[in-house]
PDB file of C-alpha atoms and ligand atoms in Angstrom:
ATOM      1  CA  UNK A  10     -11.083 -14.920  -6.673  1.00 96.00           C
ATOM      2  CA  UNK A  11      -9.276 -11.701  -5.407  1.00 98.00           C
ATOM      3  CA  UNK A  12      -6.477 -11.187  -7.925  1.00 98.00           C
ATOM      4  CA  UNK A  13      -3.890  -9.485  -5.411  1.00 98.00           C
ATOM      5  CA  UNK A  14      -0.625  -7.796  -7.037  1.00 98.00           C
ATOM      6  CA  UNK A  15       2.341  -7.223  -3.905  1.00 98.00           C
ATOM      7  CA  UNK A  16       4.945  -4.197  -4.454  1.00 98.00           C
ATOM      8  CA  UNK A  17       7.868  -4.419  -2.940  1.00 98.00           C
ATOM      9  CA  UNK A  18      11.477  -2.752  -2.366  1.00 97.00           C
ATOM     10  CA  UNK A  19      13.338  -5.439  -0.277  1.00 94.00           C
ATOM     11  CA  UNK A  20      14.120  -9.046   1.521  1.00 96.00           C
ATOM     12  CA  UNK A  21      10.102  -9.521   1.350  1.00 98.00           C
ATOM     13  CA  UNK A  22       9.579 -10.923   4.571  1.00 98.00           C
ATOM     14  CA  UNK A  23       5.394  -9.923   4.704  1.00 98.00           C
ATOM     15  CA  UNK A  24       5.222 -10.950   1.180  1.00 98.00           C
ATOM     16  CA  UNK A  25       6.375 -14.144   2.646  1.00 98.00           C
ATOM     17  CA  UNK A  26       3.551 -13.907   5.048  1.00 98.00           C
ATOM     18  CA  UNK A  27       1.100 -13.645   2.211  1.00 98.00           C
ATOM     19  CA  UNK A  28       2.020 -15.989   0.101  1.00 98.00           C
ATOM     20  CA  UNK A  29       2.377 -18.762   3.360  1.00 98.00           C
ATOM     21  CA  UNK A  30      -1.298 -17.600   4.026  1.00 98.00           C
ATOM     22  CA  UNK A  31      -2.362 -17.535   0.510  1.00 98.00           C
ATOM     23  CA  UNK A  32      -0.975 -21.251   0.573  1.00 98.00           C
ATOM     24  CA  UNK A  33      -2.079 -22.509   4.037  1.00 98.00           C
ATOM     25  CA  UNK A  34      -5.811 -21.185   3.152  1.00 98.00           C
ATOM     26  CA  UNK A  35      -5.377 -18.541   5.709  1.00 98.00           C
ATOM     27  CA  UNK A  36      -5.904 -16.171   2.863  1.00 98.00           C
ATOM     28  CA  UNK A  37      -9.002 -17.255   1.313  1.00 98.00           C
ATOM     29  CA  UNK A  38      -9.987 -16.793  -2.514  1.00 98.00           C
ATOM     30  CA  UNK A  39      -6.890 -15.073  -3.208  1.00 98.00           C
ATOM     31  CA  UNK A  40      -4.288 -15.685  -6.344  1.00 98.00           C
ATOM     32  CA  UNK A  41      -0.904 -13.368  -6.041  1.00 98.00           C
ATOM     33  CA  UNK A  42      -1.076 -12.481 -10.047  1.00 98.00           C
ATOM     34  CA  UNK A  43       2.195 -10.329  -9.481  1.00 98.00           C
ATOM     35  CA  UNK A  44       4.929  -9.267  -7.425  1.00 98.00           C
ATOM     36  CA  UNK A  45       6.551  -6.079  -8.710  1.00 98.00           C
ATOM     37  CA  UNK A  46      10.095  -4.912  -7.075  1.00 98.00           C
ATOM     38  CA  UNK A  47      11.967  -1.215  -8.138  1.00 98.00           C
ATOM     39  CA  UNK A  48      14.814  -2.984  -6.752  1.00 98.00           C
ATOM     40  CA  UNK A  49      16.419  -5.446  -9.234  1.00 97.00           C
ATOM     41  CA  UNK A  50      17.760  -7.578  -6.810  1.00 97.00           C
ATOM     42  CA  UNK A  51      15.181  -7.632  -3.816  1.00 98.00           C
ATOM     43  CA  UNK A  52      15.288 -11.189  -2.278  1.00 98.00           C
ATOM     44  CA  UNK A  53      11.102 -10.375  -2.438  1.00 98.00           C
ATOM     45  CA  UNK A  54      11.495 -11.652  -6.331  1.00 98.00           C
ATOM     46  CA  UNK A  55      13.344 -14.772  -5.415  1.00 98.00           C
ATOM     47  CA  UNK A  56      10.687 -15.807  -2.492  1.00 98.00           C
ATOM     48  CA  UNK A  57       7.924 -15.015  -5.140  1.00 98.00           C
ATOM     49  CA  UNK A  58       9.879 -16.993  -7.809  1.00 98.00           C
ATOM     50  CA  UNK A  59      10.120 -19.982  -5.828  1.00 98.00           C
ATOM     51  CA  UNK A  60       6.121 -19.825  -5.499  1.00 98.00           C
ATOM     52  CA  UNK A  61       5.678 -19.803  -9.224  1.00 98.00           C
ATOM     53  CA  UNK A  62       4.349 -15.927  -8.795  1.00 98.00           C
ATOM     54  CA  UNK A  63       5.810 -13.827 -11.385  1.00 98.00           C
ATOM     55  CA  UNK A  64       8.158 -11.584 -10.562  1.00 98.00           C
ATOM     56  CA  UNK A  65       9.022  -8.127 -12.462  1.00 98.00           C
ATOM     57  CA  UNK A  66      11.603  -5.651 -11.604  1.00 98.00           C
ATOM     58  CA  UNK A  67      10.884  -2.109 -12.613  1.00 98.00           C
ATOM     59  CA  UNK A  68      13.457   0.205 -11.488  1.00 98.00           C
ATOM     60  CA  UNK A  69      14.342   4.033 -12.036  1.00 97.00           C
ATOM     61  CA  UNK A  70      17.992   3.778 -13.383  1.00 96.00           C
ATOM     62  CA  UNK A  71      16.032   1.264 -16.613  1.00 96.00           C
ATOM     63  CA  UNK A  72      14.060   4.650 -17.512  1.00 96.00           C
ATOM     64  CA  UNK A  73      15.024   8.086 -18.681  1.00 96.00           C
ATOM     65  CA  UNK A  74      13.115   9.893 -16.396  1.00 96.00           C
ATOM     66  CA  UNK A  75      10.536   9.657 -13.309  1.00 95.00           C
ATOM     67  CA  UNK A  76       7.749  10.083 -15.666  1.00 96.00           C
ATOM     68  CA  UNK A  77       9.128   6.654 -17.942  1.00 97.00           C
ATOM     69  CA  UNK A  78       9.531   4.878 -14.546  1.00 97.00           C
ATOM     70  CA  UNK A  79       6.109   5.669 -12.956  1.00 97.00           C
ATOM     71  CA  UNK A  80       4.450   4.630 -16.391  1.00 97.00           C
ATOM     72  CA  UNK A  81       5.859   1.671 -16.352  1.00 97.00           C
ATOM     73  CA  UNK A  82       5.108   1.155 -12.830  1.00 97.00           C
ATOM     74  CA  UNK A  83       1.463   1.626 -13.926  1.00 97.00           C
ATOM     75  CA  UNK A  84       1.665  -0.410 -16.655  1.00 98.00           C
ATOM     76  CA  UNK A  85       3.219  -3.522 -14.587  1.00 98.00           C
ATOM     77  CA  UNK A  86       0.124  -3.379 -12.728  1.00 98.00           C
ATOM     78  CA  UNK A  87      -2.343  -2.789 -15.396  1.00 98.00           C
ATOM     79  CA  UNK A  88      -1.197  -5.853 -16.988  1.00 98.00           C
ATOM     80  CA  UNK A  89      -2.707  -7.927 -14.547  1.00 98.00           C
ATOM     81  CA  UNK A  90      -5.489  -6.087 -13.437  1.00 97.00           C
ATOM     82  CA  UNK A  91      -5.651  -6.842 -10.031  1.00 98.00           C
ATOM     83  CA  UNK A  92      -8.588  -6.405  -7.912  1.00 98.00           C
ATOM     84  CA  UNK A  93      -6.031  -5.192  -4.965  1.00 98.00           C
ATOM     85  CA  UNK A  94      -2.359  -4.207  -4.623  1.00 98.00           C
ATOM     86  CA  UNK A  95      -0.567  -4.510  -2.000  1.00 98.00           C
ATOM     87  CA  UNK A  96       2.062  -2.515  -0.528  1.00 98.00           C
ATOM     88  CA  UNK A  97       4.471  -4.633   1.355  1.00 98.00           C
ATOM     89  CA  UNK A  98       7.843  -2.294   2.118  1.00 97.00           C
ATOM     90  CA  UNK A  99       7.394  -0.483  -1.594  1.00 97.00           C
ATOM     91  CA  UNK A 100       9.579   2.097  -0.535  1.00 94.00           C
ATOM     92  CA  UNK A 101       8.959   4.376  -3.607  1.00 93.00           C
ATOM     93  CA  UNK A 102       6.132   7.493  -3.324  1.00 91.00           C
ATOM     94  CA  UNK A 103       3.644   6.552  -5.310  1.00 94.00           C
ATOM     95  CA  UNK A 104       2.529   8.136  -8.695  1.00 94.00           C
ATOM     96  CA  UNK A 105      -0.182  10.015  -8.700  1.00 94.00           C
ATOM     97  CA  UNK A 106      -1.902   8.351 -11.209  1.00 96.00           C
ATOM     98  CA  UNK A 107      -1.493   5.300  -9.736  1.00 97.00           C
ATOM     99  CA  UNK A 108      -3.602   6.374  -6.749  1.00 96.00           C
ATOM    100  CA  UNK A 109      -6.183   7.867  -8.980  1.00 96.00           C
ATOM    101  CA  UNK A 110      -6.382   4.701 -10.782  1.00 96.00           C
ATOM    102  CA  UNK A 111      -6.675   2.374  -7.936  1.00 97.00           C
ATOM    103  CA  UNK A 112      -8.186   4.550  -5.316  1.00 95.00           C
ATOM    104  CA  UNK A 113      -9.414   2.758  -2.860  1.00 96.00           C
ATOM    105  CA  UNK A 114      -7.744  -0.630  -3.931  1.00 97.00           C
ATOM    106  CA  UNK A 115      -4.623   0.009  -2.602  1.00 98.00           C
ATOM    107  CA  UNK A 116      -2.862  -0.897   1.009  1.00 98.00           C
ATOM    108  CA  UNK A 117      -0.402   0.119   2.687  1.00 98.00           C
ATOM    109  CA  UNK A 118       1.461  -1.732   5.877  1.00 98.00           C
ATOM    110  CA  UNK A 119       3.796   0.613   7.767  1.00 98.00           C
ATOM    111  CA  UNK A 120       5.678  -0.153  10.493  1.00 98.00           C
ATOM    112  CA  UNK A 121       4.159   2.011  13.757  1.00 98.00           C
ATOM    113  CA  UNK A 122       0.888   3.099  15.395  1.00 98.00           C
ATOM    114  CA  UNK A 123      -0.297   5.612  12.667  1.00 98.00           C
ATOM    115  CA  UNK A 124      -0.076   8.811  13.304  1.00 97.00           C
ATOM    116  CA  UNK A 125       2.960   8.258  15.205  1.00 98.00           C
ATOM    117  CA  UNK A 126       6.122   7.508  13.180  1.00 98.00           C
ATOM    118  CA  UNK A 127       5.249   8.304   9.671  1.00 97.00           C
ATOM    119  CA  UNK A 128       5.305  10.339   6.778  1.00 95.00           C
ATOM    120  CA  UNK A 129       7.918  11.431   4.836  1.00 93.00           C
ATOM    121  CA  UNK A 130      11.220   9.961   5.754  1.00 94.00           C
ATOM    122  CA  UNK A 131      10.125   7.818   8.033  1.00 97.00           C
ATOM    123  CA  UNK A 132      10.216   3.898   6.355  1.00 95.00           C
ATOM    124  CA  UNK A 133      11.777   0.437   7.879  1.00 95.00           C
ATOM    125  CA  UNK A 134      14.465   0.499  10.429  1.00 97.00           C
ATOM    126  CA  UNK A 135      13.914   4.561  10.557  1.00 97.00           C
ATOM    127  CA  UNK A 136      10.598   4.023  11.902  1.00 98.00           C
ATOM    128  CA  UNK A 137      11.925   2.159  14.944  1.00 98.00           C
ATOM    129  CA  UNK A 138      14.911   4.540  15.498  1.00 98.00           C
ATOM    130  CA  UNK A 139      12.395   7.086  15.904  1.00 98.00           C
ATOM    131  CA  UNK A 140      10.496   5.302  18.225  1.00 98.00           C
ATOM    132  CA  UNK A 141      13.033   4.254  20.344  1.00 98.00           C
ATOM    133  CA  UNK A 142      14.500   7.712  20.586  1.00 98.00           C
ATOM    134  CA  UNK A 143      11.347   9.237  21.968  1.00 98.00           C
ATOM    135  CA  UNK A 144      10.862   6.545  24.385  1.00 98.00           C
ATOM    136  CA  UNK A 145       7.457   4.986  23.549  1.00 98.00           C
ATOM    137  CA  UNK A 146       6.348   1.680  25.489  1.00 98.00           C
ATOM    138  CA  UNK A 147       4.329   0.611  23.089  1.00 98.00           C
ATOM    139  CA  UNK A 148       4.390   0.825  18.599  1.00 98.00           C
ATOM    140  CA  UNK A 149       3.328  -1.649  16.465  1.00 98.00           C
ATOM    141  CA  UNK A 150       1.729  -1.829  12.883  1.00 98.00           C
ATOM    142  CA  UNK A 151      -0.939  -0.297  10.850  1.00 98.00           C
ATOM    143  CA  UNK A 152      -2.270  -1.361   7.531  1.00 98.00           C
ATOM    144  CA  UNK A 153      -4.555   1.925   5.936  1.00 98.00           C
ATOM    145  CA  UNK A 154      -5.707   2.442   2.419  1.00 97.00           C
ATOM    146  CA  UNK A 155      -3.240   4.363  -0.088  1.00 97.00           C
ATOM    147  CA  UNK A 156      -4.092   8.254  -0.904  1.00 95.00           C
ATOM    148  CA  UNK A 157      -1.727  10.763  -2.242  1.00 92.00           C
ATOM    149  CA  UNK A 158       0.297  11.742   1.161  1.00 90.00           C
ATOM    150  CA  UNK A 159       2.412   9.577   2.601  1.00 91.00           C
ATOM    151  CA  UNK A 160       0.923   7.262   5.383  1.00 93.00           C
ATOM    152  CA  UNK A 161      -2.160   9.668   5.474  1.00 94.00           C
ATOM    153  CA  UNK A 162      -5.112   7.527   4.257  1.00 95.00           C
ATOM    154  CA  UNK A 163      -8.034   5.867   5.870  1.00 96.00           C
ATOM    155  CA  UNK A 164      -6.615   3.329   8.726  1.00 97.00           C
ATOM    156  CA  UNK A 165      -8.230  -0.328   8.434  1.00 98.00           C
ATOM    157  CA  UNK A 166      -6.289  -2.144  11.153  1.00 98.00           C
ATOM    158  CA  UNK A 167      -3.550  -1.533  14.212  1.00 98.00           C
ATOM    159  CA  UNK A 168      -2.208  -4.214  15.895  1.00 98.00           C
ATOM    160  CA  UNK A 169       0.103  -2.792  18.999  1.00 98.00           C
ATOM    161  CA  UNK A 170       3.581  -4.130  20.439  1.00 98.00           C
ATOM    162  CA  UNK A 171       5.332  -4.098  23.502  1.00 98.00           C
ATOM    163  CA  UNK A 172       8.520  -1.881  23.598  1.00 98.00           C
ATOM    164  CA  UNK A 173      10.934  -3.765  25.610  1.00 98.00           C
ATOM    165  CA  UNK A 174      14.254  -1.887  27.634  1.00 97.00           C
ATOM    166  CA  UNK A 175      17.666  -2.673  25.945  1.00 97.00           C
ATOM    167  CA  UNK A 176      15.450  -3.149  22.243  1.00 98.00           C
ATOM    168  CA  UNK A 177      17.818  -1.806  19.790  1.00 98.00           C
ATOM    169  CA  UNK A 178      15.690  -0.949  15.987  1.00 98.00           C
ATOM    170  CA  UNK A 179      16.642  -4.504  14.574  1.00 98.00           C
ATOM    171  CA  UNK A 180      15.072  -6.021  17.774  1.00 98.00           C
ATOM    172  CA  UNK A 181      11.835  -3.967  17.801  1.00 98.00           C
ATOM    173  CA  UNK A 182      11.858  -4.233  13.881  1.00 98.00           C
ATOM    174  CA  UNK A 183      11.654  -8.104  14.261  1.00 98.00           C
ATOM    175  CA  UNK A 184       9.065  -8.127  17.215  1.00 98.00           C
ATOM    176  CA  UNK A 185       6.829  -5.738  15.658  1.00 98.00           C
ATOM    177  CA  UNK A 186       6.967  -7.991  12.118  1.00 98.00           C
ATOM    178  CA  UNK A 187       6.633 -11.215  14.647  1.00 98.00           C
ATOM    179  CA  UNK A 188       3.861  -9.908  16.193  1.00 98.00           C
ATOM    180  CA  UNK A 189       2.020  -7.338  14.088  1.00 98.00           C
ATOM    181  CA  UNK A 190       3.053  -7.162  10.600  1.00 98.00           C
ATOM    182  CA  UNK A 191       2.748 -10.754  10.008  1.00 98.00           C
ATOM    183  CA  UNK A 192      -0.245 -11.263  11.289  1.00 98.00           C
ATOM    184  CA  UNK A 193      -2.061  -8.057  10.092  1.00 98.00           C
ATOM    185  CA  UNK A 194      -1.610  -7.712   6.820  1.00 98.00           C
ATOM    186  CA  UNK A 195      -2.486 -11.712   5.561  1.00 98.00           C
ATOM    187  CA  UNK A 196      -5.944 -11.233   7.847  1.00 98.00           C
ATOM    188  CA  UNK A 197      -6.542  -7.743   5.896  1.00 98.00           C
ATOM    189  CA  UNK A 198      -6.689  -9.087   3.035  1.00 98.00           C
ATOM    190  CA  UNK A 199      -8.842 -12.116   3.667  1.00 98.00           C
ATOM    191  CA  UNK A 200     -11.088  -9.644   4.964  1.00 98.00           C
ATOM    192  CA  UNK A 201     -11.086  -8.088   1.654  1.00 98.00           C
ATOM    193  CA  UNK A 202     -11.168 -11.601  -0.400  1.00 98.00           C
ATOM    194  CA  UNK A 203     -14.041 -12.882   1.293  1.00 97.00           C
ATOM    195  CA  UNK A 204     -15.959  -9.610   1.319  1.00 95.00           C
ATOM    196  CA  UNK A 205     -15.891  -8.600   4.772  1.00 95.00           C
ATOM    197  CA  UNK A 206     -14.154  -5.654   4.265  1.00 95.00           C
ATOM    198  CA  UNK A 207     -15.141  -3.425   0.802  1.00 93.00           C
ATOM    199  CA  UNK A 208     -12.987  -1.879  -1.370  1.00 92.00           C
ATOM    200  CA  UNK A 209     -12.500  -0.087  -3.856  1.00 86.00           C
ATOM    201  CA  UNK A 210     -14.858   3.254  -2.684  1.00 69.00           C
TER     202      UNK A 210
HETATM  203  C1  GAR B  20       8.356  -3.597   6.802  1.00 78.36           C
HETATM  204  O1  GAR B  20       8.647  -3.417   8.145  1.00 78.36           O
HETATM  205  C2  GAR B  20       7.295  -2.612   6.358  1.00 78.36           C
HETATM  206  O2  GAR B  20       6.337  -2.366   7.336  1.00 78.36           O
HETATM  207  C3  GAR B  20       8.135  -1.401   6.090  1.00 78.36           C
HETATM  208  O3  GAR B  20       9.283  -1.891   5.436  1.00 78.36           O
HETATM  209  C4  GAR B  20       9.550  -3.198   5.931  1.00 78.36           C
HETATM  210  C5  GAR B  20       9.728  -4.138   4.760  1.00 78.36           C
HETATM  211  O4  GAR B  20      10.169  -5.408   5.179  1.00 78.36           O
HETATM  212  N1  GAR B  20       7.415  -0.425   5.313  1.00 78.36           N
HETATM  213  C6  GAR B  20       7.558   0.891   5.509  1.00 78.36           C
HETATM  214  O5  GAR B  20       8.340   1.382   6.305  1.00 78.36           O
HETATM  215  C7  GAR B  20       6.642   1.765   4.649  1.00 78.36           C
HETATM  216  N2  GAR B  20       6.638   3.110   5.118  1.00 78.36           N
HETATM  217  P1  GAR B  20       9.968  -6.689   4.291  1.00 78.36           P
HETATM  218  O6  GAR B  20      10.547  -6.403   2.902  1.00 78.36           O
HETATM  219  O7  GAR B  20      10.763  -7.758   4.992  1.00 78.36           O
HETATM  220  O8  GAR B  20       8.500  -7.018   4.221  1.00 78.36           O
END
């Protein structure tokens, strides 16, 4: 059984993906041990309430410093020990330790084609600004493995979506999670659960 701990900053919606795959068996050999939010009131922590997955808030302004927030952080997931943690719209930068901890454990979904759209600054409805702006015809969705930079580790799936004329970022934002996010990051990790996909080196 994969024990899977989700991180999350907002409304949740591909942690509502996982847990309807975890549920409908789509997501094989999984249990969702934790769901850990910075935000205090992310509707993420309600959806994982109503599943009976515990839910832990563990935000900056509760802690003295960055260093007392990102141990804590650590220590959230420690607790549980998962096998995997997911990153589903965490919008914090990681702590280093956390990555050294975990390497190789960790996943990431972002919202583009990877290396287009990403990095620093670039996170949720920013992402599809950006893309509109330039004028691409086609984005989508990448889930990669975690390393220190932002959005610059090893890429384990792309899934691609049609840019449509007229899209404004909340359209595109909802056809890309339709059609891409959705879908990607619940069959990532029962790749990982039922060993078709390694981890962890
Ligand atoms: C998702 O689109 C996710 O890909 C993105 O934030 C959104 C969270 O939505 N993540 C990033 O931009 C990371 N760089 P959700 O809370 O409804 O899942």
């Amino acid at each position: 059984m994969l024990r899977v701990a989700v991180m999350v900053s907002g409304g949740g919606t591909n942690l509502q993906a996982i847990i309807d795959a975890v549920e409908s068996g789509k997501i094989r050999d999984t249990k969702l041990v934790r769901v850990i939010s910075n935000k205090a009131d992310a509707y993420a922590l309600t959806r994982a309430k109503e599943h009976g997955i515990e839910a832990v808030a563990v935000t900056r302004k509760d802690h003295a410093d960055k260093e007392a927030f990102h141990a804590a952080l650590l220590a959230a997931l420690d607790e549980v020990k998962p096998d995997l943690v997911v990153l589903a719209g965490f919008l914090v930068v990681l702590p280093p330790e956390m990555v050294q901890r975990y390497r190789g454990r960790i996943i990431n979904i972002h919202p583009a084609l990877i290396p287009s759209f990403c990095g620093d600054g670039f996170y949720g409805l920013k992402v599809h600004e950006a893309a509109l702006a330039r004028g691409v015809k086609v984005t989508g969705a990448t889930v990669h493995f975690v390393e220190e930079g932002t959005d610059t580790g090893p890429i384990i799936a792309q899934k691609a979506v049609e840019v449509l004329p007229g899209d404004t970022p909340e359209v595109l934002q909802k056809r890309v999670m339709e059609q891409a996010e959705w879908i990607l990051l619940p069959q990532v990790i029962d790749e990982i659960a039922t060993g078709r996909l390694k981890i962890g080196g």
